PDB file of C-alpha atoms in Angstrom:
ATOM      1  CA  MET A1082      26.153  -2.725   2.791  1.00 89.00           C
ATOM      2  CA  LYS A1083      23.869  -4.702   5.101  1.00 94.00           C
ATOM      3  CA  ILE A1084      22.924  -1.511   6.940  1.00 96.00           C
ATOM      4  CA  PHE A1085      21.884   0.076   3.648  1.00 96.00           C
ATOM      5  CA  VAL A1086      19.701  -2.912   2.725  1.00 96.00           C
ATOM      6  CA  ILE A1087      18.086  -2.930   6.165  1.00 97.00           C
ATOM      7  CA  ALA A1088      17.462   0.812   5.934  1.00 97.00           C
ATOM      8  CA  MET A1089      15.850   0.422   2.499  1.00 97.00           C
ATOM      9  CA  ILE A1090      13.599  -2.402   3.733  1.00 96.00           C
ATOM     10  CA  CYS A1091      12.547  -0.325   6.743  1.00 97.00           C
ATOM     11  CA  LEU A1092      11.847   2.676   4.501  1.00 97.00           C
ATOM     12  CA  TYR A1093       9.815   0.501   2.106  1.00 96.00           C
ATOM     13  CA  ALA A1094       7.776  -0.897   5.009  1.00 96.00           C
ATOM     14  CA  ALA A1095       7.252   2.546   6.519  1.00 96.00           C
ATOM     15  CA  ILE A1096       6.028   4.016   3.225  1.00 96.00           C
ATOM     16  CA  ASN A1097       3.527   1.183   2.775  1.00 95.00           C
ATOM     17  CA  ILE A1098       2.281   1.400   6.372  1.00 95.00           C
ATOM     18  CA  VAL A1099       1.786   5.164   6.136  1.00 95.00           C
ATOM     19  CA  THR A1100       0.053   4.813   2.763  1.00 94.00           C
ATOM     20  CA  ALA A1101      -2.327   2.162   4.115  1.00 93.00           C
ATOM     21  CA  LYS A1102      -3.048   4.287   7.180  1.00 93.00           C
ATOM     22  CA  VAL A1103      -3.551   7.648   5.454  1.00 94.00           C
ATOM     23  CA  MET A1104      -5.278   6.755   2.181  1.00 93.00           C
ATOM     24  CA  SER A1105      -8.638   5.098   1.735  1.00 91.00           C
ATOM     25  CA  ALA A1106      -9.062   2.221  -0.703  1.00 88.00           C
ATOM     26  CA  LYS A1107     -10.861   4.559  -3.098  1.00 92.00           C
ATOM     27  CA  GLU A1108      -7.996   7.075  -2.989  1.00 92.00           C
ATOM     28  CA  MET A1109      -5.471   4.293  -3.532  1.00 91.00           C
ATOM     29  CA  LYS A1110      -7.427   3.068  -6.559  1.00 91.00           C
ATOM     30  CA  GLU A1111      -7.613   6.580  -8.008  1.00 92.00           C
ATOM     31  CA  ASP A1112      -3.907   7.264  -7.496  1.00 89.00           C
ATOM     32  CA  PHE A1113      -2.413   3.868  -8.359  1.00 89.00           C
ATOM     33  CA  ILE A1114      -4.773   2.512 -11.038  1.00 90.00           C
ATOM     34  CA  ASP A1115      -6.952   5.186 -12.653  1.00 91.00           C
ATOM     35  CA  GLY A1116      -5.179   7.437 -15.122  1.00 82.00           C
ATOM     36  CA  GLN A1117      -1.967   5.402 -15.202  1.00 89.00           C
ATOM     37  CA  CYS A1118      -0.399   3.734 -18.185  1.00 93.00           C
ATOM     38  CA  LEU A1119       0.055  -0.039 -18.073  1.00 93.00           C
ATOM     39  CA  VAL A1120       3.639   0.165 -16.840  1.00 94.00           C
ATOM     40  CA  GLY A1121       2.652   2.727 -14.187  1.00 91.00           C
ATOM     41  CA  LYS A1122      -0.182   0.529 -12.961  1.00 92.00           C
ATOM     42  CA  ILE A1123       2.089  -2.479 -12.665  1.00 94.00           C
ATOM     43  CA  ALA A1124       4.942  -0.599 -10.993  1.00 94.00           C
ATOM     44  CA  ALA A1125       2.734   1.259  -8.522  1.00 93.00           C
ATOM     45  CA  ASN A1126       0.784  -1.822  -7.536  1.00 91.00           C
ATOM     46  CA  VAL A1127       3.884  -3.974  -7.141  1.00 95.00           C
ATOM     47  CA  PHE A1128       5.459  -1.309  -4.920  1.00 95.00           C
ATOM     48  CA  TYR A1129       2.293  -0.706  -2.892  1.00 94.00           C
ATOM     49  CA  SER A1130       1.118  -4.335  -2.692  1.00 95.00           C
ATOM     50  CA  PRO A1131       1.825  -4.479   1.075  1.00 95.00           C
ATOM     51  CA  ALA A1132      -0.309  -1.344   1.511  1.00 95.00           C
ATOM     52  CA  TRP A1133      -3.165  -3.012  -0.400  1.00 94.00           C
ATOM     53  CA  LEU A1134      -2.776  -6.094   1.811  1.00 94.00           C
ATOM     54  CA  LEU A1135      -2.811  -4.028   5.009  1.00 93.00           C
ATOM     55  CA  LYS A1136      -5.865  -2.130   3.792  1.00 92.00           C
ATOM     56  CA  ALA A1137      -7.687  -5.392   2.976  1.00 92.00           C
ATOM     57  CA  ILE A1138      -6.863  -6.859   6.390  1.00 94.00           C
ATOM     58  CA  LYS A1139      -8.101  -3.692   8.083  1.00 91.00           C
ATOM     59  CA  ILE A1140     -11.392  -3.793   6.154  1.00 90.00           C
ATOM     60  CA  ILE A1141     -11.920  -7.510   6.866  1.00 93.00           C
ATOM     61  CA  ILE A1142     -11.254  -7.052  10.577  1.00 93.00           C
ATOM     62  CA  TRP A1143     -13.504  -3.989  10.671  1.00 90.00           C
ATOM     63  CA  PHE A1144     -16.407  -5.951   9.154  1.00 91.00           C
ATOM     64  CA  MET A1145     -15.842  -8.938  11.442  1.00 92.00           C
ATOM     65  CA  VAL A1146     -15.814  -6.802  14.591  1.00 90.00           C
ATOM     66  CA  LYS A1147     -18.772  -4.691  13.529  1.00 77.00           C
TER      67      LYS A1147
END
C-alpha cells in the first residue's frame, strides 16, 4: 500500500513539473480557467496548483536575473 501511495505522489509531482515546463502561463490560464465550469476551474486549479507555483517561481527568478 505504501508503494502505491509513493507512486501516486511521484506521478502527481511529475505531471505538475512537466505541465509547468511545457505550458506557458497563458496556455495554463486558457486550459485550466477559461471555458471551464466552476467545478472544473476549482478541480483543475487544485490539481495543478504546484504547476502554477513552479511557473510563478520561474517567472520571478527570470525577472530577477534579467
